[in-house]
Amino acid sequence: MSVQQSLIELPLDLDRQRIPSHVAVIMDGNGRWAKSRGFPRIIGHQKGVDALKDLLRCCDDWGVKILTAYAFSTENWGRPAHEVEFLMTLFERVLRRELEEMMAENVKIRFIGDLKALPDSLQSEIAHAMGKTSQNKGIQFNIATNYGSRQEIIHACQSIASLVKEEKIQLDDINEELLENYLYTGGIANPDLLIRTSGEMRLSNFLLWQMAYGEIYVTQTLWPDFNRQEFHRALLDYQKRDRRFGKLN
Ligand code: FPP
């Protein structure tokens, strides 16, 4: 039995009662992974899809209810055109290829971000995947695509401002709960744990509001090498944390 296979069950040193409900990931280091092997960067992204698929399965196996992955940021448009094009095609191809399996595994897919700016064919594939999996009751898989937290907050403010302007709500009705409802993540609980690979210690405009009290775990491992052992390590670290949410114990 391979080490990967032996980690299908929840490892015994993890507390089943303290598995984070919602895990978010910044999948960084694909380019460096490829470059260090003499491959073009896009090979790193391709490998990154395999790592993400395995993490989704692992989350499902170990009792995580929601996985949110940062696939493409509002800033990523600034990459060379051929890389952006490759990523858009990759998202579309992966969605088409994996949809049946996701259905079989009861995964509920949701894309978060400003989807209107994505290529039309990708938008149709996204709408199809979200529609088809909308009644699934298994793990929720959120893919942040053309996502930027600042843009998300501005978008929410604009929606709320028009409600005030149309006198549908009063200024005093604006509170945290209302604002959260107008974020792309409306209706989804905030992440308990955010994992960032490849050593960078920043949020990079990802889930800024939602991560107010989320725990952050950074590993030096590059995303294509992130596997169940790495996730196990992240969860062990998470379970040692004392989450006080600004209060005293
Ligand atoms: C960051 O690594 C990675 C990305 C910008 C793309 C991540 C996308 C995937 C793994 C594909 C996911 C697919 C679906 C369908 C959700 P980087 O390129 O910034 O790496 P570097 O820092 O080493 O240059």
XYZ file of N, CA and C and ligand atoms in Angstrom:
771
model
N 0.851 -1.209 0.000
C 0.000 0.000 0.000
C 0.884 1.256 0.000
N 0.581 2.209 -0.886
C 1.396 3.424 -0.919
C 1.027 4.318 0.261
N 1.923 5.270 0.553
C 1.651 6.182 1.669
C 0.358 6.945 1.397
N 0.168 7.347 0.117
C -1.049 8.089 -0.233
C -2.285 7.276 0.124
N -2.268 5.984 -0.273
C -3.433 5.137 -0.019
C -3.685 4.979 1.469
N -2.561 4.899 2.243
C -2.738 4.672 3.668
C -3.347 5.895 4.349
N -3.436 7.018 3.654
C -4.019 8.215 4.261
C -5.455 8.461 3.791
N -6.119 7.418 3.337
C -7.524 7.581 2.937
C -8.380 7.815 4.177
N -8.104 7.040 5.231
C -8.796 7.247 6.514
C -8.188 8.454 7.219
N -8.971 9.087 8.087
C -8.433 10.201 8.881
C -7.284 9.687 9.754
N -6.087 10.310 9.683
C -4.973 9.851 10.521
C -5.349 9.880 12.006
N -4.854 8.891 12.742
C -5.272 8.707 14.140
C -4.877 9.872 15.044
N -3.798 10.601 14.651
C -3.377 11.709 15.516
C -4.176 12.993 15.269
N -5.195 12.921 14.406
C -6.054 14.097 14.215
C -7.364 13.899 14.983
N -7.833 15.008 15.566
C -9.075 14.971 16.334
C -10.249 15.204 15.377
N -11.072 14.198 15.242
C -12.209 14.262 14.304
C -13.147 15.438 14.622
N -13.221 15.786 15.904
C -14.132 16.867 16.319
C -13.581 18.243 15.943
N -12.286 18.297 15.620
C -11.692 19.620 15.354
C -11.147 19.742 13.941
N -11.790 19.043 13.029
C -11.435 19.192 11.622
C -12.046 20.513 11.146
N -11.267 21.382 10.479
C -11.871 22.652 10.014
C -13.014 22.368 9.045
N -14.103 23.109 9.193
C -15.239 22.907 8.276
C -14.897 23.429 6.897
N -14.192 24.567 6.883
C -13.910 25.235 5.609
C -12.400 25.472 5.475
N -11.815 24.906 4.454
C -10.387 25.101 4.170
C -10.261 25.891 2.865
N -9.391 26.898 2.874
C -9.125 27.658 1.645
C -7.656 27.453 1.269
N -7.362 27.479 -0.028
C -5.960 27.293 -0.438
C -5.511 28.324 -1.464
N -4.309 28.847 -1.256
C -3.638 29.652 -2.277
C -2.587 28.723 -2.876
N -2.847 28.330 -4.114
C -2.036 27.270 -4.756
C -0.840 27.912 -5.455
N 0.158 28.269 -4.665
C 1.273 29.032 -5.233
C 2.473 28.127 -5.529
N 3.244 28.499 -6.543
C 4.498 27.799 -6.814
C 4.480 26.884 -8.026
N 3.410 26.928 -8.800
C 3.345 26.060 -9.996
C 4.471 26.374 -10.977
N 4.688 27.686 -11.191
C 5.706 28.114 -12.154
C 7.091 27.664 -11.704
N 7.386 27.886 -10.413
C 8.707 27.513 -9.881
C 8.910 25.995 -9.924
N 7.849 25.261 -9.669
C 7.930 23.792 -9.705
C 8.355 23.350 -11.103
N 7.713 23.961 -12.124
C 8.013 23.576 -13.501
C 9.429 24.008 -13.876
N 9.745 25.262 -13.526
C 11.047 25.811 -13.909
C 12.192 24.981 -13.324
N 12.017 24.555 -12.088
C 13.105 23.797 -11.434
C 13.328 22.446 -12.108
N 12.353 22.017 -12.906
C 12.503 20.752 -13.632
C 12.782 20.970 -15.118
N 12.951 22.231 -15.485
C 13.236 22.558 -16.878
C 12.009 22.488 -17.789
N 10.808 22.554 -17.205
C 9.566 22.528 -17.995
C 9.026 23.947 -18.156
N 8.174 24.168 -19.154
C 7.485 25.461 -19.200
C 6.507 25.591 -18.027
N 6.206 26.820 -17.646
C 5.366 27.078 -16.465
C 4.018 26.364 -16.524
N 3.485 26.259 -17.738
C 2.129 25.686 -17.853
C 2.066 24.225 -17.375
N 3.199 23.550 -17.445
C 3.215 22.160 -16.950
C 2.964 22.161 -15.438
N 3.474 23.203 -14.785
C 3.230 23.342 -13.343
C 1.740 23.502 -13.056
N 1.049 24.269 -13.889
C -0.396 24.454 -13.681
C -1.138 23.131 -13.906
N -0.677 22.399 -14.930
C -1.316 21.106 -15.197
C -1.160 20.170 -13.999
N 0.052 20.128 -13.464
C 0.316 19.293 -12.280
C -0.493 19.796 -11.091
N -0.682 21.124 -11.064
C -1.441 21.729 -9.975
C -2.881 21.240 -9.937
N -3.433 20.947 -11.080
C -4.808 20.433 -11.126
C -4.870 19.077 -10.412
N -3.870 18.228 -10.631
C -3.856 16.913 -9.966
C -3.795 17.072 -8.449
N -2.960 18.034 -8.006
C -2.834 18.259 -6.560
C -4.167 18.741 -5.979
N -4.858 19.589 -6.738
C -6.132 20.121 -6.263
C -7.189 19.012 -6.193
N -7.201 18.172 -7.216
C -8.168 17.052 -7.226
C -7.942 16.153 -6.021
N -6.682 15.883 -5.734
C -6.403 14.998 -4.608
C -6.783 15.655 -3.282
N -6.559 16.977 -3.196
C -6.930 17.662 -1.949
C -8.450 17.638 -1.764
N -9.178 17.841 -2.855
C -10.645 17.830 -2.764
C -11.111 16.474 -2.230
N -10.538 15.419 -2.771
C -10.900 14.070 -2.339
C -10.533 13.851 -0.864
N -9.359 14.349 -0.522
C -8.877 14.175 0.849
C -9.795 14.924 1.825
N -10.182 16.148 1.449
C -11.083 16.925 2.304
C -12.373 16.128 2.523
N -12.872 15.551 1.448
C -14.095 14.763 1.529
C -13.880 13.551 2.442
N -12.767 12.866 2.262
C -12.466 11.675 3.074
C -12.336 12.020 4.560
N -11.783 13.189 4.854
C -11.454 13.511 6.248
C -12.493 14.413 6.926
N -13.559 14.754 6.233
C -14.657 15.453 6.896
C -14.666 16.968 6.776
N -13.836 17.536 5.872
C -13.924 18.977 5.605
C -15.162 19.196 4.730
N -15.941 20.206 5.053
C -17.222 20.397 4.342
C -17.098 21.319 3.124
N -16.155 22.262 3.200
C -16.029 23.259 2.125
C -14.548 23.439 1.780
N -14.239 23.400 0.485
C -12.874 23.710 0.034
C -12.959 24.871 -0.951
N -12.172 25.920 -0.713
C -12.149 27.068 -1.621
C -10.739 27.244 -2.172
N -10.599 27.234 -3.492
C -9.268 27.326 -4.112
C -9.163 28.610 -4.936
N -8.003 29.256 -4.811
C -7.753 30.512 -5.542
C -7.136 30.128 -6.887
N -7.937 30.106 -7.924
C -7.439 29.627 -9.222
C -6.904 30.758 -10.094
N -7.546 31.941 -10.000
C -7.123 33.049 -10.877
C -7.561 34.362 -10.238
N -6.595 35.242 -10.006
C -6.926 36.500 -9.327
C -7.175 37.605 -10.349
N -7.798 38.693 -9.883
C -8.027 39.836 -10.765
C -6.692 40.394 -11.263
N -5.619 40.125 -10.514
C -4.288 40.613 -10.911
C -3.613 39.678 -11.920
N -4.068 38.431 -12.001
C -3.409 37.451 -12.880
C -3.549 37.772 -14.376
N -4.466 38.699 -14.724
C -4.573 39.103 -16.141
C -3.269 39.735 -16.613
N -2.466 40.212 -15.673
C -1.204 40.861 -16.010
C -0.108 39.873 -16.407
N -0.381 38.590 -16.404
C 0.623 37.586 -16.837
C 0.696 37.559 -18.362
N 1.755 36.949 -18.913
C 1.844 36.881 -20.379
C 0.571 36.271 -20.971
N 0.146 36.813 -22.142
C -1.139 36.420 -22.740
C -1.247 34.908 -22.925
N -0.123 34.265 -23.320
C -0.236 32.822 -23.600
C -0.506 32.023 -22.323
N 0.008 32.536 -21.167
C -0.247 31.823 -19.907
C -1.707 32.011 -19.471
N -2.198 33.250 -19.647
C -3.595 33.521 -19.288
C -4.509 32.646 -20.154
N -4.214 32.606 -21.443
C -5.027 31.802 -22.367
C -4.984 30.328 -21.985
N -3.785 29.875 -21.630
C -3.640 28.474 -21.245
C -4.505 28.176 -20.021
N -4.466 29.084 -19.049
C -5.220 28.840 -17.809
C -6.722 28.807 -18.081
N -7.197 29.746 -18.916
C -8.644 29.783 -19.224
C -9.068 28.476 -19.892
N -8.231 28.009 -20.828
C -8.555 26.762 -21.532
C -8.473 25.585 -20.564
N -7.491 25.646 -19.677
C -7.332 24.557 -18.699
C -8.573 24.459 -17.796
N -9.051 25.605 -17.293
C -10.231 25.582 -16.414
C -11.396 24.922 -17.144
N -11.556 25.327 -18.410
C -12.693 24.823 -19.185
C -12.568 23.307 -19.410
N -11.357 22.916 -19.794
C -11.114 21.496 -20.097
C -11.307 20.631 -18.844
N -10.784 21.118 -17.729
C -10.866 20.338 -16.487
C -12.324 20.222 -16.043
N -13.048 21.332 -16.161
C -14.464 21.311 -15.760
C -15.236 20.278 -16.560
N -15.007 20.305 -17.886
C -15.728 19.384 -18.774
C -15.350 17.942 -18.428
N -14.042 17.731 -18.239
C -13.536 16.374 -18.027
C -13.970 15.793 -16.680
N -14.041 16.658 -15.657
C -14.249 16.142 -14.297
C -15.703 16.154 -13.839
N -16.590 16.772 -14.642
C -17.947 17.005 -14.144
C -18.665 15.708 -13.745
N -18.568 14.684 -14.570
C -19.272 13.439 -14.262
C -18.789 12.853 -12.938
N -17.453 12.886 -12.758
C -16.896 12.342 -11.524
C -17.347 13.160 -10.308
N -17.400 14.481 -10.497
C -17.857 15.353 -9.398
C -19.306 15.027 -9.044
N -20.107 14.783 -10.079
C -21.508 14.407 -9.844
C -21.552 13.105 -9.050
N -20.754 12.131 -9.501
C -20.750 10.815 -8.843
C -20.311 10.947 -7.384
N -19.427 11.916 -7.127
C -18.936 12.092 -5.761
C -19.749 13.133 -4.985
N -20.849 13.587 -5.593
C -21.799 14.468 -4.903
C -21.237 15.846 -4.554
N -20.242 16.299 -5.349
C -19.587 17.590 -5.081
C -20.477 18.731 -5.601
N -20.586 19.779 -4.782
C -21.341 20.964 -5.210
C -20.331 22.040 -5.607
N -20.370 22.431 -6.887
C -19.365 23.380 -7.392
C -19.926 24.798 -7.401
N -19.107 25.728 -6.944
C -19.504 27.144 -7.068
C -18.277 27.947 -7.487
N -18.442 28.824 -8.444
C -17.358 29.737 -8.830
C -17.602 31.064 -8.151
N -16.557 31.652 -7.611
C -16.696 32.974 -7.000
C -15.735 33.932 -7.703
N -16.194 35.156 -7.915
C -15.368 36.144 -8.604
C -16.226 36.887 -9.618
N -15.580 37.775 -10.375
C -16.295 38.521 -11.409
C -16.266 37.675 -12.680
N -17.262 36.840 -12.836
C -17.229 35.822 -13.897
C -17.524 36.412 -15.279
N -18.134 37.613 -15.283
C -18.531 38.219 -16.569
C -17.336 38.510 -17.478
N -16.163 38.676 -16.870
C -14.976 39.018 -17.675
C -14.296 37.778 -18.259
N -14.786 36.595 -17.934
C -14.147 35.367 -18.429
C -14.612 35.076 -19.851
N -13.841 34.284 -20.621
C -14.281 33.957 -21.985
C -15.679 33.321 -21.964
N -16.478 33.614 -23.001
C -17.870 33.136 -23.034
C -17.977 31.630 -22.864
N -17.078 30.911 -23.553
C -17.172 29.441 -23.498
C -16.905 28.939 -22.068
N -16.016 29.618 -21.358
C -15.750 29.218 -19.962
C -16.959 29.562 -19.094
N -17.547 30.744 -19.354
C -18.741 31.122 -18.579
C -19.853 30.090 -18.747
N -20.033 29.581 -19.978
C -21.100 28.579 -20.198
C -20.783 27.293 -19.450
N -19.523 26.882 -19.503
C -19.118 25.650 -18.807
C -19.339 25.800 -17.291
N -19.024 26.993 -16.784
C -19.203 27.263 -15.351
C -20.690 27.200 -14.985
N -21.522 27.864 -15.805
C -22.966 27.881 -15.521
C -23.509 26.449 -15.543
N -23.039 25.671 -16.508
C -23.494 24.285 -16.626
C -23.086 23.477 -15.380
N -21.825 23.610 -14.974
C -21.320 22.841 -13.830
C -22.025 23.262 -12.535
N -22.251 24.575 -12.374
C -22.897 25.029 -11.133
C -24.354 24.563 -11.107
N -25.018 24.663 -12.267
C -26.421 24.238 -12.345
C -26.554 22.747 -12.072
N -25.696 21.984 -12.734
C -25.811 20.531 -12.638
C -25.526 20.007 -11.225
N -24.613 20.681 -10.510
C -24.225 20.161 -9.187
C -24.956 20.889 -8.048
N -25.876 21.803 -8.408
C -26.441 22.687 -7.372
C -27.205 21.936 -6.273
N -27.756 20.779 -6.608
C -28.529 20.044 -5.581
C -27.680 19.003 -4.857
N -26.402 18.897 -5.230
C -25.542 17.896 -4.587
C -25.343 18.242 -3.119
N -25.256 17.206 -2.305
C -25.226 17.438 -0.852
C -23.864 17.112 -0.235
N -22.883 16.799 -1.079
C -21.557 16.454 -0.551
C -20.724 17.702 -0.314
N -19.426 17.558 -0.445
C -18.512 18.676 -0.189
C -18.780 19.833 -1.155
N -18.663 21.056 -0.638
C -18.810 22.229 -1.508
C -17.416 22.667 -1.966
N -17.284 22.808 -3.275
C -15.989 23.157 -3.869
C -16.123 24.516 -4.545
N -15.487 25.522 -3.940
C -15.551 26.878 -4.491
C -14.262 27.174 -5.241
N -14.405 27.677 -6.445
C -13.220 27.998 -7.237
C -13.229 29.505 -7.488
N -12.238 30.187 -6.924
C -12.156 31.638 -7.081
C -11.469 31.942 -8.409
N -12.222 32.521 -9.321
C -11.712 32.765 -10.668
C -12.039 34.204 -11.060
N -11.035 34.929 -11.523
C -11.150 36.389 -11.647
C -11.694 36.955 -10.337
N -11.075 36.512 -9.273
C -11.463 36.911 -7.928
C -10.450 37.894 -7.353
N -10.957 38.940 -6.738
C -10.120 39.876 -5.985
C -10.975 40.359 -4.834
N -10.426 40.306 -3.636
C -11.215 40.623 -2.462
C -11.652 42.087 -2.424
N -10.754 42.984 -2.823
C -11.121 44.407 -2.775
C -12.258 44.676 -3.750
N -12.132 44.087 -4.929
C -13.174 44.255 -5.947
C -14.500 43.659 -5.437
N -14.402 42.529 -4.726
C -15.595 41.869 -4.176
C -16.293 42.779 -3.162
N -15.481 43.451 -2.323
C -16.061 44.318 -1.289
C -16.697 45.557 -1.944
N -16.022 46.091 -2.975
C -16.596 47.247 -3.687
C -17.931 46.842 -4.325
N -17.945 45.665 -4.948
C -19.153 45.157 -5.590
C -20.296 45.045 -4.567
N -19.964 44.524 -3.375
C -20.981 44.385 -2.323
C -21.473 45.775 -1.894
N -20.554 46.741 -1.749
C -20.939 48.104 -1.337
C -21.876 48.718 -2.369
N -21.548 48.500 -3.649
C -22.403 49.072 -4.707
C -23.819 48.490 -4.635
N -23.896 47.165 -4.432
C -25.221 46.529 -4.355
C -26.004 47.086 -3.177
N -25.321 47.251 -2.043
C -26.009 47.741 -0.846
C -26.399 49.212 -1.022
N -25.499 49.991 -1.649
C -25.795 51.415 -1.865
C -27.044 51.572 -2.730
N -27.199 50.687 -3.736
C -28.403 50.856 -4.556
C -29.657 50.475 -3.779
N -29.537 49.547 -2.842
C -30.711 49.223 -2.018
C -31.114 50.431 -1.171
N -30.079 51.160 -0.664
C -30.367 52.355 0.151
C -31.008 53.421 -0.736
N -30.404 53.587 -1.924
C -30.906 54.610 -2.848
C -32.371 54.341 -3.236
N -32.671 53.083 -3.441
C -34.050 52.724 -3.814
C -34.964 52.628 -2.592
N -34.413 52.999 -1.446
C -35.131 53.004 -0.160
C -35.690 51.640 0.219
N -34.958 50.597 -0.219
C -35.384 49.243 0.164
C -34.847 48.899 1.551
N -33.739 49.523 1.911
C -33.211 49.380 3.278
C -32.775 50.759 3.786
N -32.600 50.846 5.114
C -32.123 52.083 5.736
C -30.622 51.943 6.012
N -29.945 53.081 6.180
C -28.503 53.039 6.508
C -28.218 52.139 7.702
N -29.103 52.215 8.696
C -28.888 51.435 9.929
C -29.019 49.935 9.713
N -29.591 49.552 8.592
C -29.729 48.103 8.319
C -28.403 47.489 7.885
N -27.428 48.355 7.555
C -26.146 47.814 7.068
C -25.340 47.300 8.259
N -25.093 46.018 8.250
C -24.271 45.407 9.308
C -23.413 44.303 8.686
N -22.638 43.634 9.515
C -21.718 42.610 8.994
C -22.456 41.524 8.228
N -23.583 41.112 8.796
C -24.326 40.005 8.185
C -24.815 40.389 6.787
N -25.318 41.625 6.681
C -25.828 42.078 5.380
C -24.686 42.145 4.369
N -23.574 42.738 4.784
C -22.450 42.853 3.850
C -21.957 41.477 3.406
N -21.878 40.563 4.359
C -21.418 39.201 4.017
C -22.314 38.564 2.965
N -23.591 38.853 3.061
C -24.534 38.267 2.087
C -24.289 38.748 0.669
N -23.684 39.932 0.550
C -23.454 40.489 -0.788
C -22.041 40.210 -1.309
N -21.243 39.499 -0.523
C -19.938 39.070 -1.045
C -20.188 37.875 -1.979
N -19.189 37.563 -2.819
C -19.350 36.399 -3.708
C -19.553 35.127 -2.892
N -19.058 35.153 -1.657
C -19.154 33.972 -0.804
C -20.441 33.957 0.018
N -21.404 34.838 -0.320
C -22.660 34.928 0.446
C -23.241 33.543 0.712
N -23.585 33.291 1.956
C -24.185 32.002 2.313
C -23.171 30.919 2.657
N -21.885 31.203 2.463
C -20.840 30.208 2.770
C -20.142 30.638 4.058
N -19.983 29.716 4.995
C -19.298 30.047 6.263
C -17.863 30.495 5.973
N -17.318 31.354 6.820
C -15.946 31.832 6.635
C -14.933 30.688 6.785
N -13.768 30.782 6.112
C -12.778 29.703 6.240
C -12.237 29.613 7.667
N -11.988 28.394 8.102
C -11.335 28.177 9.394
C -9.825 28.173 9.212
N -9.403 27.675 8.056
C -7.967 27.509 7.807
C -7.658 27.870 6.365
N -6.635 28.722 6.193
C -6.145 29.025 4.856
C -4.724 28.489 4.724
N -4.500 27.704 3.684
C -3.165 27.136 3.456
C -2.563 27.846 2.255
N -1.327 28.315 2.412
C -0.630 28.892 1.262
C 0.654 28.104 1.036
N 0.866 27.677 -0.186
C 2.088 26.933 -0.492
C 3.172 27.884 -0.995
N 4.378 27.365 -1.036
C 5.574 28.003 -1.593
C 6.144 29.146 -0.754
N 5.711 29.227 0.503
C 6.433 30.054 1.475
C 6.039 31.511 1.591
N 5.220 32.017 0.691
C 4.870 33.442 0.774
C 3.889 33.671 1.922
N 4.150 34.750 2.708
C 3.337 35.003 3.906
C 2.360 36.137 3.670
N 1.526 36.014 2.680
C 0.555 37.098 2.466
C -0.746 36.536 1.932
N -1.804 37.395 1.991
C -3.132 36.941 1.541
C -3.361 37.213 0.052
N -2.564 38.110 -0.536
C -2.674 38.407 -1.969
C -4.118 38.644 -2.428
N -4.821 39.491 -1.688
C -6.172 39.909 -2.094
C -7.166 38.742 -2.135
N -6.947 37.747 -1.280
C -7.828 36.584 -1.229
C -8.610 36.582 0.078
N -9.925 36.619 0.020
C -10.805 36.449 1.178
C -10.434 37.365 2.352
N -10.163 38.640 2.054
C -9.694 39.556 3.099
C -10.722 39.700 4.219
N -11.967 39.879 3.848
C -13.043 40.013 4.850
C -13.234 38.683 5.579
N -13.334 37.619 4.780
C -13.705 36.296 5.312
C -12.620 35.728 6.232
N -11.376 36.171 6.059
C -10.262 35.617 6.838
C -9.984 36.403 8.119
N -10.927 37.257 8.535
C -10.685 38.093 9.725
C -10.194 37.258 10.918
N -10.786 36.085 11.120
C -10.364 35.222 12.235
C -9.941 33.833 11.779
N -9.680 33.687 10.494
C -9.236 32.388 9.978
C -7.767 32.162 10.307
N -7.399 30.917 10.500
C -6.005 30.567 10.788
C -5.238 30.426 9.473
N -3.970 30.867 9.486
C -3.165 30.790 8.263
C -2.037 29.779 8.469
N -1.840 28.926 7.487
C -0.734 27.949 7.528
C 0.050 28.095 6.232
N 1.350 28.316 6.372
C 2.193 28.477 5.183
C 3.209 27.344 5.145
N 3.323 26.707 3.981
C 4.345 25.673 3.818
C 5.273 26.063 2.670
N 6.530 25.634 2.761
C 7.501 25.928 1.700
C 7.229 25.083 0.451
N 6.503 23.998 0.637
C 6.231 23.079 -0.478
C 5.552 23.808 -1.629
N 5.960 23.512 -2.854
C 5.336 24.137 -4.021
C 4.021 23.395 -4.310
N 3.044 24.124 -4.854
C 1.701 23.549 -4.954
C 1.641 22.156 -5.623
N 2.313 21.923 -6.748
C 2.167 20.598 -7.372
C 2.643 19.452 -6.466
N 3.457 19.760 -5.459
C 3.928 18.720 -4.531
C 3.056 18.619 -3.282
N 2.036 19.453 -3.189
C 1.182 19.422 -1.988
C 0.330 18.147 -2.032
N 0.420 17.344 -0.993
C -0.294 16.064 -1.003
C -0.918 15.795 0.372
N -1.408 14.586 0.551
C -2.100 14.243 1.800
C -1.199 14.367 3.039
N 0.061 13.999 2.880
C 0.971 14.129 4.033
C 1.099 15.591 4.438
N 1.193 16.458 3.404
C 1.305 17.899 3.672
C 0.033 18.417 4.341
N -1.108 17.941 3.857
C -2.390 18.387 4.417
C -2.512 17.895 5.859
N -2.070 16.687 6.080
C -2.055 16.117 7.428
C -1.258 17.037 8.364
N -0.069 17.459 7.892
C 0.787 18.340 8.684
C 0.072 19.668 8.979
N -0.591 20.198 7.959
C -1.298 21.480 8.136
C -2.409 21.329 9.174
N -3.112 20.212 9.141
C -4.217 20.006 10.084
C -3.696 19.783 11.506
N -2.571 19.096 11.626
C -1.978 18.912 12.966
C -1.627 20.273 13.554
N -1.040 21.133 12.721
C -0.674 22.472 13.167
C -1.932 23.263 13.557
N -2.935 23.179 12.719
C -4.211 23.884 12.967
C -4.823 23.441 14.300
N -4.760 22.141 14.559
C -5.416 21.628 15.779
C -4.678 22.034 17.048
N -3.455 22.551 16.889
C -2.720 23.052 18.070
C -3.079 24.502 18.367
N -3.733 25.150 17.424
C -4.007 26.592 17.594
C -5.106 26.808 18.639
N -4.987 27.956 19.311
C -5.984 28.341 20.305
C -6.817 29.454 19.661
N -7.982 29.102 19.156
C -8.788 30.102 18.434
C -9.650 30.880 19.428
N -9.315 32.133 19.624
C -10.018 32.919 20.643
C -10.979 33.942 20.045
N -10.894 34.162 18.756
C -11.780 35.141 18.093
C -11.777 36.470 18.824
N -10.622 36.900 19.289
C -10.490 38.202 19.959
C -10.893 38.181 21.423
N -11.382 37.015 21.919
C -11.818 36.977 23.320
C -10.758 36.287 24.177
N -11.042 36.172 25.485
C -10.146 35.411 26.364
C -10.772 34.055 26.619
N -9.921 33.066 26.880
C -10.487 31.735 27.199
C -10.846 31.658 28.645
C 0.024 30.136 -8.845
O 1.306 29.630 -9.151
C -1.014 29.381 -9.546
C -1.953 29.895 -10.398
C -2.058 31.324 -10.717
C -2.911 29.015 -11.099
C -3.530 27.970 -10.228
C -4.451 27.149 -11.029
C -4.509 25.799 -10.994
C -3.678 24.952 -10.120
C -5.508 25.108 -11.849
C -6.794 24.882 -11.106
C -7.809 24.329 -12.012
C -9.160 24.358 -11.799
C -10.079 23.814 -12.801
C -9.741 24.956 -10.607
P 2.338 30.598 -9.891
O 2.140 30.458 -11.350
O 2.180 31.970 -9.354
O 3.702 29.980 -9.462
P 5.062 30.789 -9.235
O 4.831 31.675 -8.059
O 6.045 29.710 -8.962
O 5.345 31.550 -10.490
